[in-house]
Coordinates of C-alpha atoms in Angstrom, one line a residue:
X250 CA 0.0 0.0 0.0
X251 CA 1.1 3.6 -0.9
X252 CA 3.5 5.7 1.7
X253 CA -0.2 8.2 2.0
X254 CA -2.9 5.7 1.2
X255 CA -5.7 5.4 4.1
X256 CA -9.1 4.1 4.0
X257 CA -12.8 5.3 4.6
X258 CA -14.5 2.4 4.2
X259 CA -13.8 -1.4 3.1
X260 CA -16.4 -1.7 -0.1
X261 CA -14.0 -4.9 -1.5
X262 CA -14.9 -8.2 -2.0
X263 CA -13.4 -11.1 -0.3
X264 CA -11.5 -11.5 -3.7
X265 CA -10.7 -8.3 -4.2
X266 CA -9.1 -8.1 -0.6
X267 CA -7.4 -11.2 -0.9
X268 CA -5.7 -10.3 -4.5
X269 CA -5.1 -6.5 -3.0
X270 CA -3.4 -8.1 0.3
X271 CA -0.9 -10.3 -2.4
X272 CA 0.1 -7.4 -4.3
X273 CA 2.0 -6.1 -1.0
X274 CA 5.6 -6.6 -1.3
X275 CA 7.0 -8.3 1.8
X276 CA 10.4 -6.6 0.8
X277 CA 11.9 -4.2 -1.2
X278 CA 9.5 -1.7 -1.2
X279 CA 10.8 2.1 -2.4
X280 CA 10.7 3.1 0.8
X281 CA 13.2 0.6 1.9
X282 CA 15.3 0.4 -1.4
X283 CA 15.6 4.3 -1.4
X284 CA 17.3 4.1 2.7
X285 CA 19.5 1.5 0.9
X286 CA 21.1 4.0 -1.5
X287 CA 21.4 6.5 1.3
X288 CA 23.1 4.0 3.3
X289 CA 25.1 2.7 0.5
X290 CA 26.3 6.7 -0.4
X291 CA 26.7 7.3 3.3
X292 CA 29.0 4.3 3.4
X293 CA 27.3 2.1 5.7
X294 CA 27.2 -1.2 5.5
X295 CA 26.9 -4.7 7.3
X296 CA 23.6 -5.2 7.2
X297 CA 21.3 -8.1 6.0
X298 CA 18.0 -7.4 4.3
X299 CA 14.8 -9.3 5.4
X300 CA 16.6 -11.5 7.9
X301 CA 15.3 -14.5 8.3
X302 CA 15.9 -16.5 11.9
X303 CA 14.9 -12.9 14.1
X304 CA 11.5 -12.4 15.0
X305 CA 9.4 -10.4 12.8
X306 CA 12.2 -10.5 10.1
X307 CA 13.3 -7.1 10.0
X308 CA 14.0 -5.2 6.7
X309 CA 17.5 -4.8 8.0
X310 CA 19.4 -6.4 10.1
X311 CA 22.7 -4.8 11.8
X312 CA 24.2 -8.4 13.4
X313 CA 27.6 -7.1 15.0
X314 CA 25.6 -4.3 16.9
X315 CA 22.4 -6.0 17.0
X316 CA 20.8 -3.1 15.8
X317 CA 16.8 -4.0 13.9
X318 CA 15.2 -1.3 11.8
X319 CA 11.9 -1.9 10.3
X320 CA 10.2 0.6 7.6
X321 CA 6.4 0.3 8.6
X322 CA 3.8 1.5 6.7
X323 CA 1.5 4.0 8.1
X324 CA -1.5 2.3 6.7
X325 CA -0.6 -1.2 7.8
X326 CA 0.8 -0.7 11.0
X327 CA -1.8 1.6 12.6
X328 CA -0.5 5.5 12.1
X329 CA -3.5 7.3 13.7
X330 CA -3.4 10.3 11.1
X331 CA -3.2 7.5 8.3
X332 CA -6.2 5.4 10.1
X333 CA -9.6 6.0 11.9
X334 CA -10.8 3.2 13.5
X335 CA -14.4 2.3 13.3
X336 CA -15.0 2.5 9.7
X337 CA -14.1 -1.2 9.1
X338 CA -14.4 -3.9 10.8
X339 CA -12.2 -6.1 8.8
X340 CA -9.6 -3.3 8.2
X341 CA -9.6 -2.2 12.3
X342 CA -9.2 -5.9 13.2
X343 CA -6.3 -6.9 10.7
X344 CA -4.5 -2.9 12.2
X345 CA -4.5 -4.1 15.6
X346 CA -3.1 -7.4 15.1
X347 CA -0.5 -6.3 13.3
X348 CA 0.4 -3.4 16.1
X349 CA 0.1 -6.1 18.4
X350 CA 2.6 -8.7 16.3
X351 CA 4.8 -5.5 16.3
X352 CA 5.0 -4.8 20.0
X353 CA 5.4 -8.4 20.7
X354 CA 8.4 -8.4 18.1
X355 CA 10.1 -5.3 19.7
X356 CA 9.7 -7.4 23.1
X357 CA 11.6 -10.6 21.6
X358 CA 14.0 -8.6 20.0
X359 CA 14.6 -6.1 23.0
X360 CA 14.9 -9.5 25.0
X361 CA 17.3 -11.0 22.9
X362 CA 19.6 -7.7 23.0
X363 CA 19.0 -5.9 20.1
X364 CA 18.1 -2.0 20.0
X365 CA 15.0 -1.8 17.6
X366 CA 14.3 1.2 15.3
X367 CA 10.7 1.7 13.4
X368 CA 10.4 4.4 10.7
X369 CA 7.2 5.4 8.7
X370 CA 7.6 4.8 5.7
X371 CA 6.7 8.3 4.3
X372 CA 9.5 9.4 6.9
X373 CA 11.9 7.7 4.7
X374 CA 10.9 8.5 1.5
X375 CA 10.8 11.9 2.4
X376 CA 14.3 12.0 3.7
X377 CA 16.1 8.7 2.9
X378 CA 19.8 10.9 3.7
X379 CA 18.4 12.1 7.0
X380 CA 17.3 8.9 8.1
X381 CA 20.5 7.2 7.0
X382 CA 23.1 9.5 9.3
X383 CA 20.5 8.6 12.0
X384 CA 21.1 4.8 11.5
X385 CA 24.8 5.4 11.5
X386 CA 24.7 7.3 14.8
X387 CA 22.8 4.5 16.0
X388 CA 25.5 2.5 15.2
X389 CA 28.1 4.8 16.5
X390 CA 26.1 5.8 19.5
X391 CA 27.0 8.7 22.3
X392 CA 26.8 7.1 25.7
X393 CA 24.7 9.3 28.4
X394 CA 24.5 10.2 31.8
X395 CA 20.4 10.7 32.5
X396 CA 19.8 12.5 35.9
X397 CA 16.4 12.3 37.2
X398 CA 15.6 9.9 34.9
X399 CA 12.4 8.9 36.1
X400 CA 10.8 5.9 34.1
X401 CA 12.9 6.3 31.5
X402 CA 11.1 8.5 28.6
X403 CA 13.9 10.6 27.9
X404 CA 16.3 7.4 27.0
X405 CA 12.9 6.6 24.9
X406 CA 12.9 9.5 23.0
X407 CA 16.7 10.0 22.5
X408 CA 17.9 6.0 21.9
X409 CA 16.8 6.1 18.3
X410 CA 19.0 9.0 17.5
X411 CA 22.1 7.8 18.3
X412 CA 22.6 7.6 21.8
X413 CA 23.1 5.2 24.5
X414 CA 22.8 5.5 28.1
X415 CA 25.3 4.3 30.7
X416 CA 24.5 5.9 33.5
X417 CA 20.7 6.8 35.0
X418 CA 19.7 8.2 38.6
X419 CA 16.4 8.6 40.3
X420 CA 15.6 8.9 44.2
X421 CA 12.3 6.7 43.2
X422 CA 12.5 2.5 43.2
X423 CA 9.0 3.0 42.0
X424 CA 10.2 5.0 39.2
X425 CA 12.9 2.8 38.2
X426 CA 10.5 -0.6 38.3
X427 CA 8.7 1.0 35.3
X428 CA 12.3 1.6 34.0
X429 CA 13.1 -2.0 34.4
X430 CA 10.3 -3.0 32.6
X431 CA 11.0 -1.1 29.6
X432 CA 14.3 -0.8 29.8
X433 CA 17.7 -2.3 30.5
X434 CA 18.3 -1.1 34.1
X435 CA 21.5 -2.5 35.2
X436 CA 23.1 1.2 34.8
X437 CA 20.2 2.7 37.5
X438 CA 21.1 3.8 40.2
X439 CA 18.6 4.8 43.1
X440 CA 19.9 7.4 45.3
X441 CA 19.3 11.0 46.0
X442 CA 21.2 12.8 43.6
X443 CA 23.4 14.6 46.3
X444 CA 25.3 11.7 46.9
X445 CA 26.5 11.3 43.1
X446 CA 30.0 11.9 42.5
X447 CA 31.1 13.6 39.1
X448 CA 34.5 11.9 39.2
X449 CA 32.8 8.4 39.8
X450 CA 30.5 8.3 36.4
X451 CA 31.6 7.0 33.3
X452 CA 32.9 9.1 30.2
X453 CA 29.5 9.8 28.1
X454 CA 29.1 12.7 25.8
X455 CA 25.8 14.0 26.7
X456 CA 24.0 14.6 30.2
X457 CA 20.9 15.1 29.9
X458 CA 18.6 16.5 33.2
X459 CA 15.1 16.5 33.8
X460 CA 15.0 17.9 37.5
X461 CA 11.9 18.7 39.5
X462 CA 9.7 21.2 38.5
X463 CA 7.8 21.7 42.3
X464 CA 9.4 24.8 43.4
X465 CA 8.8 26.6 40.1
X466 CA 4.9 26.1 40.1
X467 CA 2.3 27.7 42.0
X468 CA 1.9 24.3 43.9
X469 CA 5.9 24.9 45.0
X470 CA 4.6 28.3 46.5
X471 CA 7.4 29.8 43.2
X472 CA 10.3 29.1 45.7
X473 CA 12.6 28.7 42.4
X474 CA 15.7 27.4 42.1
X475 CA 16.3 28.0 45.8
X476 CA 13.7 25.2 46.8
X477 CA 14.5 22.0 48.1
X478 CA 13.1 20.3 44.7
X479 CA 14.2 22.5 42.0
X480 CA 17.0 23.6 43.8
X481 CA 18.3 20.5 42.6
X482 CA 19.7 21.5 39.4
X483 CA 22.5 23.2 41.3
X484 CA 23.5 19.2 42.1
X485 CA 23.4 18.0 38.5
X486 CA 26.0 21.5 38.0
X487 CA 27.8 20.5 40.9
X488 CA 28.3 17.0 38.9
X489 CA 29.3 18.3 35.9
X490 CA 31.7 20.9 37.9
X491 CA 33.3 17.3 39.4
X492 CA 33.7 15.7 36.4
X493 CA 36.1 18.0 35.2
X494 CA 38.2 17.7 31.8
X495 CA 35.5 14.4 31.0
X496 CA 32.6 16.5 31.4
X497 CA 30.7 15.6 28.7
X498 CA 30.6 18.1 25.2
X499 CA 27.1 17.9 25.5
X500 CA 24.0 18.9 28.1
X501 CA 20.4 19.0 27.9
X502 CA 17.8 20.2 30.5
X503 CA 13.8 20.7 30.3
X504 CA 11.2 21.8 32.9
X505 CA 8.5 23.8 33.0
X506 CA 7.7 27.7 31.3
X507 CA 7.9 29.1 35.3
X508 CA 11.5 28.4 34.8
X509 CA 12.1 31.3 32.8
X510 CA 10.3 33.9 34.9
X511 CA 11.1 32.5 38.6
X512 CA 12.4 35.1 40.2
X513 CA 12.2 37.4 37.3
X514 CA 13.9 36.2 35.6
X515 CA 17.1 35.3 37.8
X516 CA 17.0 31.8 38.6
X517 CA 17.3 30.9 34.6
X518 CA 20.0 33.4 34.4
X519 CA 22.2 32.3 37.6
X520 CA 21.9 28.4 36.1
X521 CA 23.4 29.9 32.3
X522 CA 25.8 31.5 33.8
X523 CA 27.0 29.1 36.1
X524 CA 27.0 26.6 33.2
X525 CA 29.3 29.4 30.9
X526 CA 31.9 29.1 33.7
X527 CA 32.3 25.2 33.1
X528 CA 32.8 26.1 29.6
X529 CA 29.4 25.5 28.0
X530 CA 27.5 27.8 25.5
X531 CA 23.5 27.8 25.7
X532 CA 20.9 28.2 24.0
X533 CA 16.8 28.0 24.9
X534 CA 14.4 26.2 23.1
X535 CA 10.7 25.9 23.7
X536 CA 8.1 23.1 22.8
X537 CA 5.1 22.2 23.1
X538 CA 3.8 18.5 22.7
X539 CA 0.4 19.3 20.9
X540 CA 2.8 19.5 18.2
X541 CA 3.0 15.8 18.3
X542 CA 0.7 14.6 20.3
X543 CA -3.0 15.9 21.7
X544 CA -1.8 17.0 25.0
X545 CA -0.7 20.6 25.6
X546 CA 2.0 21.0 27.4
X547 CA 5.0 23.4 26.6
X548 CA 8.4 23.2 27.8
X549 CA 11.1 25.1 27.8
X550 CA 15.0 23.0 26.8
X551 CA 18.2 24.5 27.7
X552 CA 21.2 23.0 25.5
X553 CA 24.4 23.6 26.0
X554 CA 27.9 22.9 24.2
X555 CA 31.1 22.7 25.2
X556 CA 32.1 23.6 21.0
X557 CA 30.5 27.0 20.1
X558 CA 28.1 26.5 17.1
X559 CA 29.9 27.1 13.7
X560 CA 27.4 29.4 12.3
X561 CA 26.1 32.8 13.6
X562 CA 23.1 33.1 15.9
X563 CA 19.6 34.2 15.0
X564 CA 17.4 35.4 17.8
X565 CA 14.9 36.5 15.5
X566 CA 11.4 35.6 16.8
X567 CA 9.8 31.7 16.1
X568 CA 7.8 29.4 17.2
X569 CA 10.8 27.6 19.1
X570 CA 12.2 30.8 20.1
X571 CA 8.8 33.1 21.2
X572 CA 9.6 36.8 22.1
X573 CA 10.3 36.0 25.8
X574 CA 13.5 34.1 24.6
X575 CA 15.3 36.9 22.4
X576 CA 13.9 39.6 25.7
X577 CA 16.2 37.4 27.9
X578 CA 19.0 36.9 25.7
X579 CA 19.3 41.2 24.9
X580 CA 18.5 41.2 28.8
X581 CA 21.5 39.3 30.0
X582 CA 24.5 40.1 27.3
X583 CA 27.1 39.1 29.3
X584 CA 25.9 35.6 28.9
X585 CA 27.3 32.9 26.4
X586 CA 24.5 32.0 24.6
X587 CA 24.1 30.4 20.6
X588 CA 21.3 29.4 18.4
X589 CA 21.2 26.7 16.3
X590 CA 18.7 27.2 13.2
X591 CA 15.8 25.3 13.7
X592 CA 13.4 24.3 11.0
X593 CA 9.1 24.4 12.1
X594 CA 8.0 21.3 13.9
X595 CA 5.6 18.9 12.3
X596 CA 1.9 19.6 13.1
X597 CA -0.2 16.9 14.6
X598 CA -3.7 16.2 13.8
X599 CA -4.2 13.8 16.3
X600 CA -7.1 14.5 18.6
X601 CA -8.3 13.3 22.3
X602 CA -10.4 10.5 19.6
X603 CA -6.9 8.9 18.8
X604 CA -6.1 8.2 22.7
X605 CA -9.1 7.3 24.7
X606 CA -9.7 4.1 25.6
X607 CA -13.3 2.7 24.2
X608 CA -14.7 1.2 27.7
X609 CA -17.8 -0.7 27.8
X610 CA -20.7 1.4 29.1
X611 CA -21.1 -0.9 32.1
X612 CA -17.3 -0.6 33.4
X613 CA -17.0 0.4 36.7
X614 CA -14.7 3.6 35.6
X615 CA -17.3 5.3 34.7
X616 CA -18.8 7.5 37.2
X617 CA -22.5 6.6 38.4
X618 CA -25.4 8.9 38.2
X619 CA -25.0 10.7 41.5
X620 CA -21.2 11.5 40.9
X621 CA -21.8 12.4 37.5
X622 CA -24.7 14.6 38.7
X623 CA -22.3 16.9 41.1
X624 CA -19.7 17.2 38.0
X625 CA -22.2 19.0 36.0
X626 CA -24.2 21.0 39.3
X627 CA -20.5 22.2 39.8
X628 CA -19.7 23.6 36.2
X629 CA -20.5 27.2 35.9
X630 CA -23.1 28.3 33.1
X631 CA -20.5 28.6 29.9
X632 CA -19.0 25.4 31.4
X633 CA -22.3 23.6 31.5
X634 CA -23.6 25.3 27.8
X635 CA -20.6 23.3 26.1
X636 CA -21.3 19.9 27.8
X637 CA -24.9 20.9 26.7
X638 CA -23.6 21.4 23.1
X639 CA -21.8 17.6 23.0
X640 CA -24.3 16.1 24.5
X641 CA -26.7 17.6 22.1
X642 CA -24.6 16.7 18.9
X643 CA -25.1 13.0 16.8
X644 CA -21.6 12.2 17.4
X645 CA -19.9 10.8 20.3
X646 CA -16.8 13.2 21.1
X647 CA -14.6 13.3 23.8
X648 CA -13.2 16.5 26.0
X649 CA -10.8 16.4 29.5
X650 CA -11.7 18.3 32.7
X651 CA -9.8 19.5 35.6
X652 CA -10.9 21.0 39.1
X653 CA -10.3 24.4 40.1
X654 CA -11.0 26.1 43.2
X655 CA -12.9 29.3 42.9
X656 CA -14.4 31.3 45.1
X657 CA -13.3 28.7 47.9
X658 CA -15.3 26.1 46.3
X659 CA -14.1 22.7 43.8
X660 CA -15.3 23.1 40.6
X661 CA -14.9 21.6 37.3
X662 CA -14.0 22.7 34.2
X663 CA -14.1 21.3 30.4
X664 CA -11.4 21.9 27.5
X665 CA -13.0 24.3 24.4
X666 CA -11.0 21.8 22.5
X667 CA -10.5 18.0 21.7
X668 CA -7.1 18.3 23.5
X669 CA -5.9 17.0 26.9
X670 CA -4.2 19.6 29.1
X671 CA -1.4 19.1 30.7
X672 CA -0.7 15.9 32.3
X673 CA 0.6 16.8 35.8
X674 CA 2.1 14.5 39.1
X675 CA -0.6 14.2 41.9
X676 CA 0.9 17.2 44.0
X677 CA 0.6 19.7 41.0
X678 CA -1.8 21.7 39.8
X679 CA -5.0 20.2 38.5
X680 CA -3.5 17.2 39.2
X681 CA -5.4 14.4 37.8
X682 CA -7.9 15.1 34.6
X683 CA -11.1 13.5 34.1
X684 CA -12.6 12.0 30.3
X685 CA -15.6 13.6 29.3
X686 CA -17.8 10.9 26.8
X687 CA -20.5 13.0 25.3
X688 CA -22.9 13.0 22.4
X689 CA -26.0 11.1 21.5
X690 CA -28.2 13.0 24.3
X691 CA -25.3 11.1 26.5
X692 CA -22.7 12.0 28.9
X693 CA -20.4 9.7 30.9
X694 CA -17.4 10.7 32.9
X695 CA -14.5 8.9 34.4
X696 CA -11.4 9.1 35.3
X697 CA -8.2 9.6 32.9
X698 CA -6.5 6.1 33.2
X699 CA -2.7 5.7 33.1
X700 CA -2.8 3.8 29.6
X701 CA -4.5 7.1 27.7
X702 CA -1.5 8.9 29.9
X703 CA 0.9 6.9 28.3
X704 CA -0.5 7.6 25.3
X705 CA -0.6 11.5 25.3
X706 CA 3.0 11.6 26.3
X707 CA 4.0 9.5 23.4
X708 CA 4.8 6.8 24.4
X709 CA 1.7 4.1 23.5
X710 CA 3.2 0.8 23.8
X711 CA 5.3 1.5 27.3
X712 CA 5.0 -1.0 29.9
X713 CA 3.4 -0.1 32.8
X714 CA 2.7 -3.4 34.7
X715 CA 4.3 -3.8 38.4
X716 CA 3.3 -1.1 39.8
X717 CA -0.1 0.3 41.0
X718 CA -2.6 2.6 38.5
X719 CA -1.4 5.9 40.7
X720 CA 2.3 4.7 40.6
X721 CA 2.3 4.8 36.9
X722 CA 0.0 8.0 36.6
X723 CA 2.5 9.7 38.8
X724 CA 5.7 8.6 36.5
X725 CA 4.3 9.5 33.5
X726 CA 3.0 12.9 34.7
X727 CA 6.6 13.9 35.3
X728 CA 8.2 12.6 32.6
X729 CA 8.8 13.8 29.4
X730 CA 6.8 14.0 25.8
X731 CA 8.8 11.3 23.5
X732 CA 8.3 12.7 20.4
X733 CA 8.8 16.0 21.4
X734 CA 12.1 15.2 22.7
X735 CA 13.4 13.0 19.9
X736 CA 12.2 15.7 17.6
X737 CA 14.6 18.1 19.3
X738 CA 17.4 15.3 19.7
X739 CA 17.4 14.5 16.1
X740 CA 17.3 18.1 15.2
X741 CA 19.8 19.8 17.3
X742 CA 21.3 17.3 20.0
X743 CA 22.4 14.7 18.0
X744 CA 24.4 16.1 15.2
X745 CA 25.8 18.9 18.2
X746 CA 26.4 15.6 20.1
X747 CA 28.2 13.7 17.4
X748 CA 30.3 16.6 16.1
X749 CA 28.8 16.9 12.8
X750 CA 27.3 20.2 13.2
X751 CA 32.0 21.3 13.2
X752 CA 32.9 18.6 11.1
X753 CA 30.0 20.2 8.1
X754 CA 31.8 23.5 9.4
X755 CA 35.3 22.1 8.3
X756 CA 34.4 20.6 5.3
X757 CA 33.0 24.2 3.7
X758 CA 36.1 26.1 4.5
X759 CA 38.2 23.0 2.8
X760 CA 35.8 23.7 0.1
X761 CA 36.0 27.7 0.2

């Protein structure tokens, strides 16, 4: 089937399906043959095609560093903007055996050792030469040092494009039982991050740090970077500080918007300036995840580089760089600071439809008549006009709400759009969101479970058994989006990471 082809409806025959289903090519599609050429021009090579004796065969085969890629096709293999369930039985039946054959081959192969990587195949045909100098960093990777690691979504997001991680730390077992299941964990170590020593770690290239985001909320009373949570990032410095000469080329930190205006401003400048003095340059990125996933929730990514970028830096006003970004930058010149170019990311069409789980309408989850009775004597009058308005429509469609607290009192309020908010740990904010089921002259409501959370962070097929429902809501609310960070990784981190961003810088002045 085509790299865009999708389906409304299934109005074939049983022949016509059968002789459709034997025209797909098991191998050797375009797709694949054109990542071939890149590879081939790139100069990579020890691989096997379609190799036979590993589960799920895939299209190539790395044996010496047991690396699998697959090229999947959207269509096949369950894309949600290439496929909407419920408009064929037949079709929505043969998708989710095949996702499920996939996730059961990534588990046999991830078993067995080997790192597994699954492109689109529109993603390849649209950029065979990009793709390729990802597989070779894969097989060249950058090992890491991951501080506050969590469950492990950063070393998700950032494993496909050309890293490895050999050293992770998280206060939380909890935390690192959902790592274990997902990951390799015998480079974990739970402990408070105080006791780390920077001259105990291995060499890696990159550091990446996720660190708490409390004291930088409203629920952390905006205590900044001199709170007992947040105020950790001064440990993960401290690290780097110890580390010395093998401090890594590399960093990479997120958390939350606050960051950049806790204490006006002063707590983002004190941490870029105490990172200049160990010799890194850095520059401020922000993303959001509705970009990639139906969730909104922006972040803000400091990168930093021990190697000042090549080319000159453009604080011009973008969507990764908003206004606030070029203020502080004018604001504080006496900081070392870079941009890298960054292209627009890639617009998501997936809505709240493409998440939620379909529960029967006799499941317990769903609220009963007296709960769901207070949730809507609660909403204010706009509030209860739009659940009025999807109630009232022919179609079943689906919204989140949070509580607020006005006026001293717990109310509840419903998202204008198909969107979750932001996902949040129990002690923050909202904290936990509830699904709104309405249309039909219906409405059900119940809670978000930790599945459609795992979901909206990007991360569908992620383990989550061991550990209780609120275990795994809390880990995923403080983690990261994957696909927002491997966006970033594969645009900025890794070539900055890998050196190519100089090496491209060398090669033109040979040239000139």
């Amino acid at each position: 089937m085509s790299a865009t082809q999708s389906y409304t409806g299934d109005n074939l025959t049983g022949v016509q399906r059968r002789l459709a289903m034997q025209s797909v090519k098991r191998r050797d599609t375009s797709p694949e043959l054109a990542l071939r050429k890149a590879l081939k021009e790139l100069g990579v090579r020890g691989y096997r095609i379609d190799r036979s004796g590993l589960p799920g065969r895939p299209d190539l085969a790395f044996g010496r560093q047991r690396l699998a890629i697959f090229v999947d096709g959207g269509f096949w293999h369950g894309r949600p903007d290439r496929v909407r369930p419920g408009r064929s039985p037949y079709w929505d039946e043969k998708i989710r055996k095949n996702r499920e054959r996939d996730r059961r081959v990534n588990e046999e192969l991830t078993s067995a050792g080997w790192r597994v990587i699954r492109l689109w195949d529109d993603e390849v045909l649209k950029g065979p030469h990009e793709i390729a100098r990802r597989i070779h960093r894969c097989l060249n990777p950058v090992p890491v040092a991951e501080f506050f690691a969590g469950i492990g979504l950063v070393r998700a997001a950032i494993e496909d494009c050309g890293f490895e991680v050999a050293f992770a730390n998280d206060i939380s077992p909890t935390k690192r039982a959902l790592y274990e299941r997902n990951f390799d964990a015998s480079d974990y170590s739970v402990d408070d991050v105080r006791n780390v020593r920077g001259a105990e770690l291995p060499s890696v290239g990159l550091a990446t740090a996720s660190f708490p985001c409390t004291d930088l909320s409203l629920a952390g009373w905006r205590r900044g970077l001199g709170g007992e949570q947040s105020g950790l990032l001064w440990e993960f410095i401290r690290v780097l500080h110890e580390m010395g000469g093998e401090r890594p080329r590399t960093i990479m930190m997120e958390n939350v918007p606050s960051f950049a205006s806790s204490n006006d401003g002063r707590d983002l400048y004190e941490a870029l300036a105490t990172l200049n003095q160990l010799g890194y340059w850095c520059d401020l990125v922000q993303l959001d995840a509705r970009r990639w996933v139906p969730q909104s929730r922006p972040r803000i990514f400091v990168v930093g580089s021990i190697e000042k970028l090549p080319s000159a830096s453009d604080w011009r006003v973008t969507e990764v760089r908003p206004k606030w970004i070029r203020d502080f930058v004018l604001r504080y010149p006496n900081l070392m600071m870079q941009a890298m170019p960054l292209p627009v990311p890639p617009t998501s069409n997936s809505t709240l439809a493409d998440v939620v789980e379909r529960i029967r309408l006799t499941a317990p989850a769903w609220w009963d008549a007296s709960r769901t009775k207070n949730f809507v004597s609660s909403l204010s009058t706009i509030q209860r006009d739009r659940v009025n308005h999807l109630m009232n429509a022919p179609r079943l469609s689906w919204r989140t709400a949070y509580r607020r607290t006005r006026n001293g009192s717990a109310t509840w309020e419903i998202r204008a759009d198909a969107i979750s908010g932001c996902l949040r740990t129990s002690r923050g904010g909202s904290r936990r969101q509830a699904v709104v089921d309405a249309g039909r002259n219906n409405l059900r409501v119940r809670w978000m479970n930790a599945r459609e959370y795992a979901r909206l962070m990007g991360a569908p097929n992620f383990q989550l058994d061991g550990v209780t429902e609120n275990q795994a809501l809390f880990g995923l609310g403080d983690a990261v989006c994957v696909p927002a960070v491997a966006w970033l990784c594969r645009e900025y981190v890794a070539p900055l990471a890998h050196g190519e961003l100089q090496e491209a810088d060398s090669i033109a002045h040979t040239k000139g």
